[in-house]
Tab-separated table of C-alpha atoms and ligand atoms in Angstrom:
chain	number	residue	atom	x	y	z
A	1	UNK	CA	-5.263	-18.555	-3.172
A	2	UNK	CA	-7.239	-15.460	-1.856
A	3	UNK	CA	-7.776	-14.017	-5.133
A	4	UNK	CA	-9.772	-14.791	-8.288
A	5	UNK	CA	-7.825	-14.807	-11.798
A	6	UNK	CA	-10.211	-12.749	-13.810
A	7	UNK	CA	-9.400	-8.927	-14.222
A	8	UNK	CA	-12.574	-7.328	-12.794
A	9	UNK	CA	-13.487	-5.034	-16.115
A	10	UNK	CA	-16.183	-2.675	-13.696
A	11	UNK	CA	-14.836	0.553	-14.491
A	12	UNK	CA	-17.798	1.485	-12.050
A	13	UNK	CA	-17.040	5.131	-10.304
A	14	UNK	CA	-16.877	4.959	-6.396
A	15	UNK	CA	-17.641	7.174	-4.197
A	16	UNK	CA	-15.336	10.379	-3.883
A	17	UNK	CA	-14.729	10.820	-7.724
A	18	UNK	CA	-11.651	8.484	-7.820
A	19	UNK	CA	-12.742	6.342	-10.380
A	20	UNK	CA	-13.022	9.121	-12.941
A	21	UNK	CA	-10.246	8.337	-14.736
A	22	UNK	CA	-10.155	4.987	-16.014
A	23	UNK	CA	-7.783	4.870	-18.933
A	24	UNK	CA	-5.179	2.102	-19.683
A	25	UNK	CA	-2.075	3.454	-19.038
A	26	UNK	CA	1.236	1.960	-20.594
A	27	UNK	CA	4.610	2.506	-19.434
A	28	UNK	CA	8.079	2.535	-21.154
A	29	UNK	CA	8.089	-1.317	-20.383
A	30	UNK	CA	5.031	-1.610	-22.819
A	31	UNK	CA	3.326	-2.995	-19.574
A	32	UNK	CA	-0.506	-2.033	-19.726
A	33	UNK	CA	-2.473	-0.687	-16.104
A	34	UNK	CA	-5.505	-0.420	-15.408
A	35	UNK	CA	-6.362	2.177	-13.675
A	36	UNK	CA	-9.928	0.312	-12.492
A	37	UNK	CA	-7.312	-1.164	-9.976
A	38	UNK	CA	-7.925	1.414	-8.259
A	39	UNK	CA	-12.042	1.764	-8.141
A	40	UNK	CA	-11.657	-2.162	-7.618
A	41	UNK	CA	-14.606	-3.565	-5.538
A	42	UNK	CA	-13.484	-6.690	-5.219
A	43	UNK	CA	-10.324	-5.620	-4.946
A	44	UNK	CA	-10.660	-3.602	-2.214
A	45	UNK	CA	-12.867	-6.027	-0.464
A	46	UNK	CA	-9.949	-8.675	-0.719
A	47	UNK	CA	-7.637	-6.244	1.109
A	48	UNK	CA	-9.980	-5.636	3.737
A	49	UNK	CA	-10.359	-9.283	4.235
A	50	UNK	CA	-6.356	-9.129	4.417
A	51	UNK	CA	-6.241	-7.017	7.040
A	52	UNK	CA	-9.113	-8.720	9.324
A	53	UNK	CA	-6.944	-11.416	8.891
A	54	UNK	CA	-3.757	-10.345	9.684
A	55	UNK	CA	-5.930	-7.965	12.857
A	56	UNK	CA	-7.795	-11.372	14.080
A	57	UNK	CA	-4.111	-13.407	13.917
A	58	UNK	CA	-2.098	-10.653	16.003
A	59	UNK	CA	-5.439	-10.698	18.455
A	60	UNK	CA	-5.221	-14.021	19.234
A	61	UNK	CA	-1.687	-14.036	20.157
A	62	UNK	CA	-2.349	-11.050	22.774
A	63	UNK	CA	-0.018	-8.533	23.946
A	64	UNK	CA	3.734	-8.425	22.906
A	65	UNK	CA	4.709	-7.221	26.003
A	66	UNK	CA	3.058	-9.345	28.782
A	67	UNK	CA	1.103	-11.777	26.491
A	68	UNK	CA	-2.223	-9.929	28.138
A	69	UNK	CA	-5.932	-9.781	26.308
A	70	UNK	CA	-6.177	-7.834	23.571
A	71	UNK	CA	-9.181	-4.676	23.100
A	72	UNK	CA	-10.197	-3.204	20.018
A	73	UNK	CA	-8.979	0.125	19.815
A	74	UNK	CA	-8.817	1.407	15.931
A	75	UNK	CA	-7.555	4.116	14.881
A	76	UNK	CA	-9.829	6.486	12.597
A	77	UNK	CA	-8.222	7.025	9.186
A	78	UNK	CA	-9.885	9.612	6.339
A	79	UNK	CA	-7.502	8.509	3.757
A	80	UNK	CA	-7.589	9.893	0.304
A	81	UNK	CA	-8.092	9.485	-3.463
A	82	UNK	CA	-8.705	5.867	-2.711
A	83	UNK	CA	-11.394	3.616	-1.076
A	84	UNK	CA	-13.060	5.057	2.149
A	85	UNK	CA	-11.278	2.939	4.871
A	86	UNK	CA	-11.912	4.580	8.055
A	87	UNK	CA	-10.541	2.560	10.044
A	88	UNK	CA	-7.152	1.353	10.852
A	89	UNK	CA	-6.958	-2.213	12.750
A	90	UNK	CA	-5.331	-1.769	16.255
A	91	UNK	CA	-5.622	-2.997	20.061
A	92	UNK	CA	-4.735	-2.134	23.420
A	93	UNK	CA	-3.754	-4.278	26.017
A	94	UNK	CA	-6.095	-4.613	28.551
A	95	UNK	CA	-3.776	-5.450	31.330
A	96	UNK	CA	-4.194	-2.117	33.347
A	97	UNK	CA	-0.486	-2.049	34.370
A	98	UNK	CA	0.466	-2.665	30.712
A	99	UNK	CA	-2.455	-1.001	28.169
A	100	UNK	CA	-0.168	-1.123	25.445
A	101	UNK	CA	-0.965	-1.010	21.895
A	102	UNK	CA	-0.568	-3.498	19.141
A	103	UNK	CA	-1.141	-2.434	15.496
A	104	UNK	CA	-1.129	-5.102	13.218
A	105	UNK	CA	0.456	-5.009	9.755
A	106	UNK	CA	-1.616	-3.954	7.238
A	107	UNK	CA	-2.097	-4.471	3.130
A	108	UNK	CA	-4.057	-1.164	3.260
A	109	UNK	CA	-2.305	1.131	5.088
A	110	UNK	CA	1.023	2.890	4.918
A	111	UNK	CA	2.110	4.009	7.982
A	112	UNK	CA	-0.091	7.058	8.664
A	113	UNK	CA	-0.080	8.514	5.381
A	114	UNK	CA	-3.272	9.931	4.030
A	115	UNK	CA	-3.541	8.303	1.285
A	116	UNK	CA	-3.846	4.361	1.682
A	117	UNK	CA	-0.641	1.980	0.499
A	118	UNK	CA	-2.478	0.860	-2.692
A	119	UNK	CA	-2.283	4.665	-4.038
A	120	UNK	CA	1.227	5.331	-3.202
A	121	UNK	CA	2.597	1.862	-4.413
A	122	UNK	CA	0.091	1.956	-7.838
A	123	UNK	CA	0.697	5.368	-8.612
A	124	UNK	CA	4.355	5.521	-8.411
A	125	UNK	CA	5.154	2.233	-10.066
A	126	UNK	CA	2.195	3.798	-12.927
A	127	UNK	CA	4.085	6.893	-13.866
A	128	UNK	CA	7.406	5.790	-14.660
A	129	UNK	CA	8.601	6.764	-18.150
A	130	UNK	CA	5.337	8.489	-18.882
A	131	UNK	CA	5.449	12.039	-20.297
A	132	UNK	CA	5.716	15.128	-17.784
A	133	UNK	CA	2.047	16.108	-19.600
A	134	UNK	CA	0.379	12.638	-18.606
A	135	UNK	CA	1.683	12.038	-15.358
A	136	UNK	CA	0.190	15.472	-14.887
A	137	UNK	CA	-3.148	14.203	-16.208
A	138	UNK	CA	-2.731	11.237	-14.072
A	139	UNK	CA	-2.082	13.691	-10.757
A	140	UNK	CA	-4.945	16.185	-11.374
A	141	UNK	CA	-7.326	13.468	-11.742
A	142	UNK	CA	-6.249	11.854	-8.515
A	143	UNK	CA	-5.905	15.023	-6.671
A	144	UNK	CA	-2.575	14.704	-5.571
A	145	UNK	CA	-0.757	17.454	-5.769
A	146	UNK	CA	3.027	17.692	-7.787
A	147	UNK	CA	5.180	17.825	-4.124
A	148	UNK	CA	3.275	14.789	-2.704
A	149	UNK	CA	4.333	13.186	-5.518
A	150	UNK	CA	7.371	14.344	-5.821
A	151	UNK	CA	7.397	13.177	-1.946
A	152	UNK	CA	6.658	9.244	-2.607
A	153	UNK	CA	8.742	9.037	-5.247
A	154	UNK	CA	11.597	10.248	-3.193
A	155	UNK	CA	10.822	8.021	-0.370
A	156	UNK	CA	11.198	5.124	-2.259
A	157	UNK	CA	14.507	5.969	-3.467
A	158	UNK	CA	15.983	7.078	-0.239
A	159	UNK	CA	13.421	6.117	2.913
A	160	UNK	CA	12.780	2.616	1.205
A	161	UNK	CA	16.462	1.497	-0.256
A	162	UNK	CA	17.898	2.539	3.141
A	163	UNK	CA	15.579	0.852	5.752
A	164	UNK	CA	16.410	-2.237	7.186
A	165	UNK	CA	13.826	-3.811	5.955
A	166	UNK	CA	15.140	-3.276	2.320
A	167	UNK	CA	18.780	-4.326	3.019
A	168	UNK	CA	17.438	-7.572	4.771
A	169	UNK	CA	14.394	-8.235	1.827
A	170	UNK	CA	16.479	-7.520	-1.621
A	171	UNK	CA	18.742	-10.592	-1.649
A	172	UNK	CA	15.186	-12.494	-1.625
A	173	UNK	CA	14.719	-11.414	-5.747
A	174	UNK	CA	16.519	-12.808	-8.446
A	175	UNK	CA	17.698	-10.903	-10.214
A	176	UNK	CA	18.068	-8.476	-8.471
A	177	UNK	CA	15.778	-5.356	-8.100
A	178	UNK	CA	16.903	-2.022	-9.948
A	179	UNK	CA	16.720	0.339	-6.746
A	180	UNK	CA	16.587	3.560	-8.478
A	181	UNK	CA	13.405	2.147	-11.083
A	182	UNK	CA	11.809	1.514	-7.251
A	183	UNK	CA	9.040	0.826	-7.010
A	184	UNK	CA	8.184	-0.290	-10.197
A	185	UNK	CA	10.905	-2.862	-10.890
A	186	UNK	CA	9.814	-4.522	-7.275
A	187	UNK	CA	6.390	-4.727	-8.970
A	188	UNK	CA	7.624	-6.002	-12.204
A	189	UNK	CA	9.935	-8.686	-9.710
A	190	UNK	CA	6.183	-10.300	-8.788
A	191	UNK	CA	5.663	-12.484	-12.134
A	192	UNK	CA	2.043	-12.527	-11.551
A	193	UNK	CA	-1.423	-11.580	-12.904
A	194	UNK	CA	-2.322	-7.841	-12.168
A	195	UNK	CA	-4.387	-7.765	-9.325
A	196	UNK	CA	-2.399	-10.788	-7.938
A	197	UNK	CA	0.874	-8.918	-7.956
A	198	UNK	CA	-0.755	-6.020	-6.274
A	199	UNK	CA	-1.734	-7.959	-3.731
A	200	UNK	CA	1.750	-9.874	-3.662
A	201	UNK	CA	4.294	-6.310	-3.521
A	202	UNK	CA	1.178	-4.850	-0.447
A	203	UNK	CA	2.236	-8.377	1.353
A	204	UNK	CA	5.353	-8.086	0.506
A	205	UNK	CA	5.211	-4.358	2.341
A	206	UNK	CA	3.593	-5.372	5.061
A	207	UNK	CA	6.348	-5.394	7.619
A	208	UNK	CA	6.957	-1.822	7.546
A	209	UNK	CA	3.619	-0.571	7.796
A	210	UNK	CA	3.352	-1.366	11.421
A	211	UNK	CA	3.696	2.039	13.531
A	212	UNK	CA	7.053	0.531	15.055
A	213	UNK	CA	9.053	0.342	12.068
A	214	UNK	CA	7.292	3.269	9.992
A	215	UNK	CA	9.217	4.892	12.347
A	216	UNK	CA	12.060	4.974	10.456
A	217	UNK	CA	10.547	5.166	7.026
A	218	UNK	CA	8.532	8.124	8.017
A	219	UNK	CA	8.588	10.946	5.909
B	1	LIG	ZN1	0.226	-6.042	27.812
């Protein structure tokens, strides 16, 4: 198991004001967050370990295309109202008549979204059934602004229950998942202890955050 058991209770601020607001939300299921999840240390350093990982796996089996070496070759990401990750896992072939890219999947990232997975999936699964007044609360202290949210909550409803990857993955939970409570009854599917089941639905994302099929769950 990668992660500990034990609910890390540091509601320590990080950098970039994030961790401001660290009160326990509960949502019409009665279902208690903490909103430390997201100023997280350990946390955060577990999904980073993830994704060197899941970058040092898809290194070692070289290029897709013509099973070259692979090259470093990140991608700079400034992604917001979350941890500072700066840098997006990704390689280059470095076959000169090939040079393409692989970008691994990733438990941190979200296609190329600005803010990083572990906002948009917390934040919309948070605000269900909360008052207009709190999610508002929730929003200013986040800095997200009403149409970006507006945005992910859309995209799971539409982007997300249309992609392939959805129609293939859904018949996997029983019973099954309530699309249009997305994406909180996919967290609530993941019978596990809070930071456990975070890390569960990001794995469970995974597939779709490589640049080749965000494609079609771009916004
Ligand atoms: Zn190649």
């Amino acid at each position: 198991m990668r992660s500990g058991k034990i609910l890390n209770p540091r509601g320590v601020c990080s950098p970039g004001g994030f961790a401001l607001y660290l009160k326990v939300v509960k949502n019409e299921n009665g279902e208690t967050w903490c909103q430390s999840h997201l100023a997280d240390r350990q946390l955060h350093q577990l999904l980073e370990k993830v994704d060197a990982d899941l970058a040092e796996e898809a290194c070692q089996e070289g290029c897709l295309y013509c099973e070259g070496k692979l090259h470093r070759a990140d991608y700079d990401r400034k992604p917001r109202g979350g941890p500072q990750w700066e840098r997006r896992y990704s390689f280059c072939c470095a076959q000169e008549d090939c040079r393409r890219r692989r970008t691994p999947e990733s438990v941190r990232f979200l296609g190329r979204r600005v803010y990083a997975g572990l906002v948009v999936v917390l934040i919309t699964a948070m605000i269900h059934g909360l008052k207009p007044s709190r999610v508002r609360r929730i929003r200013e202290a986040l800095q997200i602004d009403s149409r970006t949210l507006k945005r992910w909550r859309q995209w799971w409803l539409d982007n997300f229950v249309r992609s392939s990857f959805w129609k293939a993955a859904r018949a996997r939970f029983m019973p099954l998942v309530c699309e249009q409570r997305l994406p909180l009854s996919l967290w609530l599917s993941f019978a596990l202890e809070e930071r456990d089941r975070l890390l569960a639905v990001l794995e469970f994302l995974k597939p779709i955050t490589t640049p080749a099929a965000w494609k079609e769950l771009a916004m």
